[in-house]
mmCIF file of C-alpha atoms in Angstrom:
data_model
loop_
_atom_site.group_PDB
_atom_site.id
_atom_site.type_symbol
_atom_site.label_atom_id
_atom_site.label_comp_id
_atom_site.label_asym_id
_atom_site.label_seq_id
_atom_site.Cartn_x
_atom_site.Cartn_y
_atom_site.Cartn_z
ATOM 1 C CA MET A 141 98.408 151.166 323.187
ATOM 2 C CA ARG A 142 96.750 154.319 321.938
ATOM 3 C CA ASP A 143 94.983 156.681 324.316
ATOM 4 C CA LYS A 144 91.422 157.734 323.636
ATOM 5 C CA ARG A 145 92.005 161.310 322.556
ATOM 6 C CA ASN A 146 90.085 163.359 320.046
ATOM 7 C CA PHE A 147 91.223 162.759 316.468
ATOM 8 C CA ASP A 148 89.550 165.760 314.838
ATOM 9 C CA SER A 149 92.980 167.256 314.237
ATOM 10 C CA ASP A 150 96.159 166.857 312.214
ATOM 11 C CA THR A 151 98.020 165.476 315.231
ATOM 12 C CA PRO A 152 97.308 161.774 314.489
ATOM 13 C CA THR A 153 99.110 162.094 311.144
ATOM 14 C CA THR A 154 102.259 163.391 312.821
ATOM 15 C CA GLU A 155 102.042 160.918 315.677
ATOM 16 C CA GLY A 156 101.411 158.056 313.259
ATOM 17 C CA TYR A 157 104.728 158.829 311.580
ATOM 18 C CA ILE A 158 106.481 158.851 314.958
ATOM 19 C CA VAL A 159 104.958 155.492 315.886
ATOM 20 C CA GLU A 160 106.032 153.838 312.632
ATOM 21 C CA SER A 161 109.483 155.433 312.505
ATOM 22 C CA TYR A 162 110.582 155.384 316.145
ATOM 23 C CA LEU A 163 108.252 153.460 318.466
ATOM 24 C CA ARG A 164 107.280 150.328 316.552
ATOM 25 C CA PRO A 165 110.867 149.449 315.460
ATOM 26 C CA GLN A 166 111.949 149.640 319.129
ATOM 27 C CA TRP A 167 108.953 148.358 321.092
ATOM 28 C CA GLY A 168 106.741 146.588 318.551
ATOM 29 C CA GLU A 169 107.680 143.077 319.715
ATOM 30 C CA THR A 170 108.006 143.879 323.444
ATOM 31 C CA PRO A 171 105.059 143.201 325.795
ATOM 32 C CA LEU A 172 104.135 146.326 327.770
ATOM 33 C CA ASN A 173 104.722 144.633 331.127
ATOM 34 C CA GLU A 174 108.293 143.781 330.090
ATOM 35 C CA ILE A 175 109.358 147.372 329.353
ATOM 36 C CA ALA A 176 111.702 148.409 332.159
ATOM 37 C CA GLN A 177 112.682 151.916 333.225
ATOM 38 C CA GLY A 178 116.309 151.238 332.366
ATOM 39 C CA ALA A 179 115.366 150.117 328.867
ATOM 40 C CA VAL A 180 113.390 153.314 328.311
ATOM 41 C CA GLN A 181 116.356 155.441 329.443
ATOM 42 C CA ASP A 182 118.693 153.478 327.150
ATOM 43 C CA TRP A 183 116.289 154.071 324.260
ATOM 44 C CA VAL A 184 116.192 157.821 324.929
ATOM 45 C CA ASP A 185 119.995 157.901 325.134
ATOM 46 C CA ASP A 186 120.251 155.975 321.851
ATOM 47 C CA LEU A 187 117.894 158.473 320.236
ATOM 48 C CA LYS A 188 120.167 161.278 321.405
ATOM 49 C CA ASP A 189 123.330 159.505 320.206
ATOM 50 C CA GLY A 190 121.850 158.412 316.859
ATOM 51 C CA LYS A 191 122.161 154.705 317.699
ATOM 52 C CA LEU A 192 118.457 153.831 317.712
ATOM 53 C CA ARG A 193 116.823 151.054 315.765
ATOM 54 C CA ARG A 194 114.760 153.004 313.270
ATOM 55 C CA SER A 195 112.858 152.586 310.027
ATOM 56 C CA LYS A 196 114.449 153.113 306.629
ATOM 57 C CA THR A 197 112.637 156.445 306.282
ATOM 58 C CA VAL A 198 114.642 158.018 309.143
ATOM 59 C CA SER A 199 118.065 159.141 307.946
ATOM 60 C CA ALA A 200 119.444 161.367 310.741
ATOM 61 C CA PRO A 201 119.349 161.521 314.567
ATOM 62 C CA PRO A 202 116.410 163.603 315.810
ATOM 63 C CA SER A 203 116.960 166.972 317.445
ATOM 64 C CA PRO A 204 116.533 167.313 321.245
ATOM 65 C CA GLY A 205 113.152 168.981 320.697
ATOM 66 C CA TYR A 206 111.964 166.162 318.460
ATOM 67 C CA ILE A 207 113.181 163.563 320.971
ATOM 68 C CA HIS A 208 110.857 165.236 323.481
ATOM 69 C CA ARG A 209 108.029 164.837 320.949
ATOM 70 C CA ILE A 210 108.865 161.167 320.310
ATOM 71 C CA TYR A 211 109.057 160.442 324.014
ATOM 72 C CA SER A 212 105.767 162.271 324.626
ATOM 73 C CA VAL A 213 103.912 159.963 322.217
ATOM 74 C CA PHE A 214 105.416 156.922 323.962
ATOM 75 C CA ASN A 215 104.683 158.297 327.441
ATOM 76 C CA VAL A 216 101.052 159.085 326.590
ATOM 77 C CA SER A 217 100.519 155.483 325.483
ATOM 78 C CA ILE A 218 102.124 154.171 328.676
ATOM 79 C CA LYS A 219 99.918 156.437 330.802
ATOM 80 C CA ALA A 220 96.862 155.150 328.953
ATOM 81 C CA ALA A 221 97.959 151.560 329.705
ATOM 82 C CA VAL A 222 98.361 152.388 333.406
ATOM 83 C CA LYS A 223 94.940 154.058 333.500
ATOM 84 C CA ALA A 224 93.377 151.014 331.827
ATOM 85 C CA GLU A 225 95.113 148.816 334.453
ATOM 86 C CA VAL A 226 97.087 147.013 331.779
ATOM 87 C CA LEU A 227 100.205 148.134 333.685
ATOM 88 C CA ASP A 228 100.577 148.501 337.446
ATOM 89 C CA ALA A 229 103.181 151.266 337.162
ATOM 90 C CA SER A 230 104.827 153.401 334.483
ATOM 91 C CA PRO A 231 108.417 152.679 333.374
ATOM 92 C CA CYS A 232 108.714 156.341 332.382
ATOM 93 C CA VAL A 233 109.285 157.654 335.910
ATOM 94 C CA GLY A 234 112.588 159.506 336.288
ATOM 95 C CA ILE A 235 113.576 159.443 332.620
ATOM 96 C CA GLU A 236 116.153 162.098 331.758
ATOM 97 C CA LEU A 237 115.563 163.754 328.392
ATOM 98 C CA PRO A 238 118.136 165.798 326.459
ATOM 99 C CA LYS A 239 118.087 169.503 327.168
ATOM 100 C CA ARG A 240 116.495 171.578 324.442
ATOM 101 C CA PRO A 241 118.808 174.471 323.555
ATOM 102 C CA LYS A 242 117.237 177.913 323.631
ATOM 103 C CA ARG A 243 117.690 179.822 320.416
ATOM 104 C CA PRO A 244 115.926 182.768 318.784
ATOM 105 C CA LYS A 245 113.003 181.868 316.547
ATOM 106 C CA PRO A 246 111.918 183.859 313.497
ATOM 107 C CA TYR A 247 109.055 186.229 314.142
ATOM 108 C CA MET A 248 107.087 188.681 312.041
ATOM 109 C CA THR A 249 107.546 192.361 312.776
ATOM 110 C CA THR A 250 105.247 195.103 311.545
ATOM 111 C CA LYS A 251 108.008 196.146 309.140
ATOM 112 C CA ASP A 252 108.230 192.577 307.819
ATOM 113 C CA ALA A 253 104.475 192.526 307.317
ATOM 114 C CA GLU A 254 104.575 195.852 305.508
ATOM 115 C CA LEU A 255 107.385 194.679 303.229
ATOM 116 C CA LEU A 256 105.752 191.331 302.429
ATOM 117 C CA GLY A 257 102.395 193.043 302.102
ATOM 118 C CA SER A 258 103.727 195.012 299.155
ATOM 119 C CA THR A 259 103.946 191.745 297.180
ATOM 120 C CA LEU A 260 101.201 189.638 298.791
ATOM 121 C CA ARG A 261 97.716 189.435 297.349
ATOM 122 C CA SER A 262 95.155 191.397 299.362
ATOM 123 C CA ASP A 263 93.524 188.261 300.815
ATOM 124 C CA TYR A 264 96.795 186.912 302.209
ATOM 125 C CA LYS A 265 97.973 190.365 303.293
ATOM 126 C CA ASP A 266 94.833 190.803 305.389
ATOM 127 C CA ALA A 267 95.313 187.341 306.923
ATOM 128 C CA VAL A 268 98.896 188.169 307.941
ATOM 129 C CA ASP A 269 97.954 191.574 309.360
ATOM 130 C CA PHE A 270 94.996 190.091 311.248
ATOM 131 C CA GLY A 271 97.200 187.382 312.756
ATOM 132 C CA LEU A 272 99.702 190.000 313.850
ATOM 133 C CA GLU A 273 96.885 191.913 315.593
ATOM 134 C CA THR A 274 95.218 188.907 317.292
ATOM 135 C CA GLY A 275 97.850 186.195 317.841
ATOM 136 C CA LEU A 276 95.562 183.484 316.469
ATOM 137 C CA ARG A 277 96.972 180.087 315.621
ATOM 138 C CA PRO A 278 96.997 179.622 311.827
ATOM 139 C CA ASN A 279 94.200 177.020 311.944
ATOM 140 C CA GLU A 280 92.135 179.292 314.223
ATOM 141 C CA LEU A 281 92.506 182.170 311.784
ATOM 142 C CA THR A 282 91.550 180.104 308.731
ATOM 143 C CA GLY A 283 88.650 178.523 310.640
ATOM 144 C CA MET A 284 87.224 181.793 311.971
ATOM 145 C CA HIS A 285 83.521 182.281 311.236
ATOM 146 C CA ALA A 286 81.716 185.609 311.115
ATOM 147 C CA SER A 287 79.577 184.494 314.086
ATOM 148 C CA GLN A 288 82.707 184.607 316.271
ATOM 149 C CA ALA A 289 82.848 188.398 316.044
ATOM 150 C CA ASP A 290 81.308 190.145 319.058
ATOM 151 C CA GLU A 291 80.469 193.709 318.045
ATOM 152 C CA GLU A 292 79.205 194.716 321.492
ATOM 153 C CA ALA A 293 82.383 193.549 323.273
ATOM 154 C CA ARG A 294 84.481 194.639 320.278
ATOM 155 C CA GLY A 295 86.431 191.451 319.862
ATOM 156 C CA PHE A 296 86.477 187.865 318.663
ATOM 157 C CA TRP A 297 85.643 184.529 320.291
ATOM 158 C CA VAL A 298 88.063 181.763 319.376
ATOM 159 C CA THR A 299 86.040 178.597 318.924
ATOM 160 C CA ASP A 300 86.318 177.053 315.443
ATOM 161 C CA VAL A 301 89.434 175.556 313.888
ATOM 162 C CA TYR A 302 90.036 174.451 310.290
ATOM 163 C CA VAL A 303 91.677 171.002 310.287
ATOM 164 C CA ARG A 304 93.330 171.292 306.896
ATOM 165 C CA ARG A 305 94.341 167.675 306.212
ATOM 166 C CA LYS A 306 90.894 166.325 307.075
ATOM 167 C CA LYS A 307 89.114 169.357 305.601
ATOM 168 C CA VAL A 308 86.717 169.707 308.519
ATOM 169 C CA ILE A 309 85.862 172.412 311.046
ATOM 170 C CA ARG A 310 86.437 171.476 314.683
ATOM 171 C CA GLY A 311 84.294 173.405 317.144
ATOM 172 C CA TYR A 312 86.974 174.095 319.757
ATOM 173 C CA PRO A 313 90.615 175.283 319.827
ATOM 174 C CA LYS A 314 93.684 173.340 320.941
ATOM 175 C CA ASP A 315 93.093 173.827 324.668
ATOM 176 C CA LYS A 316 89.416 172.829 324.205
ATOM 177 C CA ASP A 317 88.240 176.091 325.765
ATOM 178 C CA ALA A 318 86.850 179.180 324.033
ATOM 179 C CA ARG A 319 88.708 182.429 324.651
ATOM 180 C CA PHE A 320 88.075 186.080 323.893
ATOM 181 C CA ILE A 321 90.481 188.381 322.040
ATOM 182 C CA PRO A 322 89.862 192.139 322.277
ATOM 183 C CA ALA A 323 90.070 193.672 318.808
ATOM 184 C CA THR A 324 92.432 196.465 317.903
ATOM 185 C CA ASP A 325 91.080 199.069 315.489
ATOM 186 C CA LYS A 326 93.123 197.503 312.694
ATOM 187 C CA ALA A 327 91.856 193.977 313.424
ATOM 188 C CA TRP A 328 88.234 195.144 313.394
ATOM 189 C CA GLU A 329 88.815 197.085 310.187
ATOM 190 C CA ILE A 330 90.202 193.933 308.517
ATOM 191 C CA TYR A 331 87.231 191.885 309.743
ATOM 192 C CA GLU A 332 84.758 194.395 308.319
ATOM 193 C CA ARG A 333 86.641 194.546 305.009
ATOM 194 C CA ARG A 334 86.725 190.745 304.622
ATOM 195 C CA THR A 335 82.997 190.410 305.357
ATOM 196 C CA ALA A 336 81.649 193.547 303.634
ATOM 197 C CA GLY A 337 78.840 192.903 301.156
ATOM 198 C CA ARG A 338 78.736 189.160 301.825
ATOM 199 C CA ASP A 339 75.849 187.008 303.016
ATOM 200 C CA LEU A 340 77.241 185.807 306.333
ATOM 201 C CA THR A 341 74.397 183.372 307.062
ATOM 202 C CA THR A 342 74.943 180.911 304.209
ATOM 203 C CA GLY A 343 77.344 178.627 306.073
ATOM 204 C CA CYS A 344 81.003 177.926 305.421
ATOM 205 C CA GLY A 345 80.577 174.969 303.063
ATOM 206 C CA ILE A 346 83.000 172.810 305.086
ATOM 207 C CA PRO A 347 81.749 169.815 307.107
ATOM 208 C CA HIS A 348 81.824 170.272 310.883
ATOM 209 C CA SER A 349 83.266 167.402 312.878
ATOM 210 C CA ASP A 350 80.232 167.265 315.185
ATOM 211 C CA GLY A 351 77.871 166.943 312.217
ATOM 212 C CA ALA A 352 76.088 170.232 312.963
ATOM 213 C CA LYS A 353 74.808 172.363 310.119
ATOM 214 C CA CYS A 354 76.850 175.529 309.726
ATOM 215 C CA ARG A 355 74.991 178.843 309.395
ATOM 216 C CA SER A 356 77.924 181.259 309.353
ATOM 217 C CA ALA A 357 80.430 182.197 306.655
ATOM 218 C CA LEU A 358 84.198 182.018 307.015
ATOM 219 C CA VAL A 359 85.890 185.383 307.478
ATOM 220 C CA PHE A 360 88.993 184.629 305.410
ATOM 221 C CA LEU A 361 88.457 183.444 301.859
ATOM 222 C CA THR A 362 90.785 183.636 298.883
ATOM 223 C CA VAL A 363 90.051 185.967 295.985
ATOM 224 C CA ARG A 364 88.357 182.977 294.352
ATOM 225 C CA ASN A 365 86.018 182.644 297.357
ATOM 226 C CA ARG A 366 87.652 179.412 298.489
ATOM 227 C CA PRO A 367 88.548 178.585 302.105
ATOM 228 C CA MET A 368 92.053 179.721 303.013
ATOM 229 C CA ASN A 369 94.358 177.245 304.765
ATOM 230 C CA GLN A 370 97.687 177.574 306.526
ATOM 231 C CA ASP A 371 99.572 175.543 303.895
ATOM 232 C CA THR A 372 98.756 177.994 301.112
ATOM 233 C CA LEU A 373 99.378 180.922 303.468
ATOM 234 C CA GLY A 374 102.785 179.482 304.331
ATOM 235 C CA TYR A 375 103.583 178.959 300.650
ATOM 236 C CA GLN A 376 102.739 182.580 299.890
ATOM 237 C CA LEU A 377 104.955 183.832 302.729
ATOM 238 C CA ARG A 378 107.910 181.672 301.653
ATOM 239 C CA THR A 379 107.784 182.507 297.960
ATOM 240 C CA LYS A 380 107.330 186.245 298.515
ATOM 241 C CA ALA A 381 110.204 186.332 301.028
ATOM 242 C CA GLN A 382 112.438 184.529 298.529
ATOM 243 C CA LYS A 383 111.443 186.980 295.838
ATOM 244 C CA LEU A 384 112.344 189.903 298.103
ATOM 245 C CA GLY A 385 115.542 188.251 299.312
ATOM 246 C CA THR A 386 114.475 188.461 302.957
ATOM 247 C CA ALA A 387 114.394 185.893 305.772
ATOM 248 C CA THR A 388 111.715 183.245 305.308
ATOM 249 C CA LYS A 389 108.637 183.592 307.490
ATOM 250 C CA SER A 390 105.959 181.046 308.378
ATOM 251 C CA PRO A 391 102.361 181.386 309.615
ATOM 252 C CA TYR A 392 103.586 180.676 313.145
ATOM 253 C CA SER A 393 106.142 183.474 312.876
ATOM 254 C CA VAL A 394 103.113 185.784 312.748
ATOM 255 C CA ARG A 395 101.902 184.396 316.094
ATOM 256 C CA ARG A 396 105.369 184.891 317.600
ATOM 257 C CA GLY A 397 105.306 188.423 316.214
ATOM 258 C CA PHE A 398 102.075 189.125 318.095
ATOM 259 C CA ALA A 399 103.519 187.776 321.350
ATOM 260 C CA THR A 400 106.682 189.830 320.966
ATOM 261 C CA ARG A 401 104.740 193.007 320.185
ATOM 262 C CA GLY A 402 102.480 192.397 323.184
ATOM 263 C CA ALA A 403 105.438 191.943 325.521
ATOM 264 C CA GLU A 404 107.134 195.050 324.146
ATOM 265 C CA GLY A 405 103.936 197.010 324.715
ATOM 266 C CA GLY A 406 103.714 196.026 328.374
ATOM 267 C CA MET A 407 101.499 192.889 328.427
ATOM 268 C CA ASN A 408 102.749 190.413 331.011
ATOM 269 C CA ALA A 409 102.972 186.654 330.491
ATOM 270 C CA PHE A 410 99.608 185.964 332.172
ATOM 271 C CA GLU A 411 97.770 188.397 329.891
ATOM 272 C CA LEU A 412 99.482 186.981 326.803
ATOM 273 C CA ALA A 413 98.731 183.411 327.878
ATOM 274 C CA ASP A 414 95.012 184.307 328.216
ATOM 275 C CA VAL A 415 94.837 185.802 324.751
ATOM 276 C CA MET A 416 96.965 183.143 323.049
ATOM 277 C CA GLY A 417 95.236 180.162 324.655
ATOM 278 C CA HIS A 418 98.194 178.796 326.621
ATOM 279 C CA SER A 419 97.641 176.876 329.857
ATOM 280 C CA ASP A 420 101.293 177.335 330.855
ATOM 281 C CA ILE A 421 103.075 180.695 330.726
ATOM 282 C CA LYS A 422 106.340 178.877 329.966
ATOM 283 C CA ILE A 423 104.906 178.147 326.525
ATOM 284 C CA THR A 424 103.986 181.807 326.116
ATOM 285 C CA GLN A 425 107.501 182.871 327.035
ATOM 286 C CA GLU A 426 108.869 180.712 324.212
ATOM 287 C CA TYR A 427 106.866 182.816 321.737
ATOM 288 C CA VAL A 428 108.242 186.125 322.988
ATOM 289 C CA GLN A 429 111.527 186.957 321.248
ATOM 290 C CA ARG A 430 114.207 189.252 322.632
ATOM 291 C CA THR A 431 114.398 192.672 320.981
ATOM 292 C CA ARG A 432 116.120 196.005 321.576
ATOM 293 C CA ARG A 433 112.910 197.404 322.994
ATOM 294 C CA THR A 434 112.669 194.721 325.683
ATOM 295 C CA GLY A 435 116.226 195.663 326.654
ATOM 296 C CA ASP A 436 115.203 199.322 326.786
ATOM 297 C CA ARG A 437 112.352 198.446 329.160
ATOM 298 C CA MET A 438 114.785 196.703 331.512
ATOM 299 C CA ARG A 439 117.160 199.660 331.366
ATOM 300 C CA ALA A 440 114.275 202.051 332.012
ATOM 301 C CA ALA A 441 113.241 199.977 335.031
ATOM 302 C CA LEU A 442 116.785 200.414 336.316
ATOM 303 C CA ALA A 443 116.607 204.182 335.690
ATOM 304 C CA GLN A 444 118.905 204.112 332.641
ATOM 305 C CA PRO A 445 117.521 206.085 329.664
ATOM 306 C CA ALA A 446 116.726 204.046 326.543
ATOM 307 C CA GLY A 447 119.587 203.960 324.072
ATOM 308 C CA GLU A 448 122.196 204.965 326.645
ATOM 309 C CA SER A 449 124.944 202.378 326.705
ATOM 310 C CA THR A 450 126.446 200.911 329.854
ATOM 311 C CA PRO A 451 129.801 202.577 330.732
ATOM 312 C CA ARG A 452 132.764 200.375 329.869
ATOM 313 C CA ARG A 453 135.974 200.137 331.826
ATOM 314 C CA ALA A 454 139.107 201.169 329.957
ATOM 315 C CA ARG A 455 141.418 198.362 328.927
ATOM 316 C CA LEU A 456 139.068 195.667 330.189
ATOM 317 C CA LYS A 457 140.648 192.384 329.137
ATOM 318 C CA VAL A 458 138.662 189.723 330.992
ATOM 319 C CA ILE A 459 134.905 189.426 330.397
ATOM 320 C CA LYS A 460 133.064 187.169 332.821
ATOM 321 C CA GLY A 461 129.822 185.300 332.144
ATOM 322 C CA ARG A 462 126.528 187.084 331.944
ATOM 323 C CA GLY A 463 123.204 186.197 333.490
ATOM 324 C CA THR A 464 119.604 187.207 332.965
ATOM 325 C CA GLY A 465 116.675 187.457 335.282
ATOM 326 C CA ARG A 466 112.971 187.691 334.596
ATOM 327 C CA GLY A 467 110.006 188.639 336.751
ATOM 328 C CA ILE A 468 106.286 188.442 336.026
ATOM 329 C CA ALA A 469 103.442 190.260 337.757
ATOM 330 C CA ARG A 470 100.110 188.502 337.911
ATOM 331 C CA SER A 471 97.501 190.093 335.684
ATOM 332 C CA SER A 472 94.173 191.419 336.860
ATOM 333 C CA HIS A 473 92.910 191.420 333.278
ATOM 334 C CA ARG A 474 89.481 189.887 332.749
ATOM 335 C CA PHE A 475 87.510 189.023 329.634
ATOM 336 C CA PRO A 476 83.721 189.035 329.172
ATOM 337 C CA SER A 477 81.811 185.778 329.589
ATOM 338 C CA ALA A 478 81.265 183.662 326.494
ATOM 339 C CA PRO A 479 77.827 184.057 324.929
ATOM 340 C CA LYS A 480 75.528 181.063 325.214
ATOM 341 C CA LYS A 481 74.777 179.400 321.903
ATOM 342 C CA SER A 482 71.418 178.066 320.869
ATOM 343 C CA GLU A 483 71.205 174.652 319.159
ATOM 344 C CA GLU A 484 70.788 176.435 315.849
ATOM 345 C CA ASP A 485 74.020 178.409 316.417
ATOM 346 C CA ALA A 486 76.019 175.486 317.829
ATOM 347 C CA SER A 487 77.987 175.142 314.622
#
């Protein structure tokens, strides 16, 4: 049973693949009221061990992270069945999922951006630099309209998203709530450069999912005045990195780069979550990557000068396990209220 969620996104395509490859082969012939908790746990364990019944298109056991994604699609459908009173209770209570290993994720540094920028076209270079200054999701960046810029507050409202596979503009971000991002000088300079000399009231030329008529231009266009999308941006980043012989970067590595820079500069998890549009700071923490500077901040907090190494004992032969600890102070940061839109500006 499918839940009644919004489908103005690329998510249904991904979830459709999961349903056909993992859910339907296992549960397609089983009535919902006959799915027991033990059977669900066995299915999850079989996914982990690579013993699942699966379609011919699936060739290898899924990773722990992908098992969480598969299970999430199944669990959402079960919850929808319970809400619709098709089921009295959920068989998903108490299910143990495989632990997702924590590992460093690639992120874009300012040096990476400078190096790639030497080979990127100016339109893609500006998109990368802007993402590194704002932390926008790739589809938020490519869907940004000129009307989202707030000159008085010196920043940008995140409202519109470009759904690339459906080629439509959705009028709200992932968390379905507009947010404000204060602009750095560099971000505002890029915005002014990308919009200079253009008629910003002609509309974007892309259908809006709510059917409203658009009266604002997109900020980021290619040199051929076509809408930019995250697939072409990702292709440019991959090919240029290969040409330079450097580690491959993706559009989301730019977003992780913003989070890491923000944390290094002193923003706490609550401030970053506000700017990045996360409802849970645990998600924000996954974007922040460990760097030498974050270590220096910890050492400074413990009154050890940056760059000074910890004294080592002579002839130390046994090294015991290490642990880490993290603390977060609640932010008092506040953003200005969102401007009210007229019906004419609703797009």
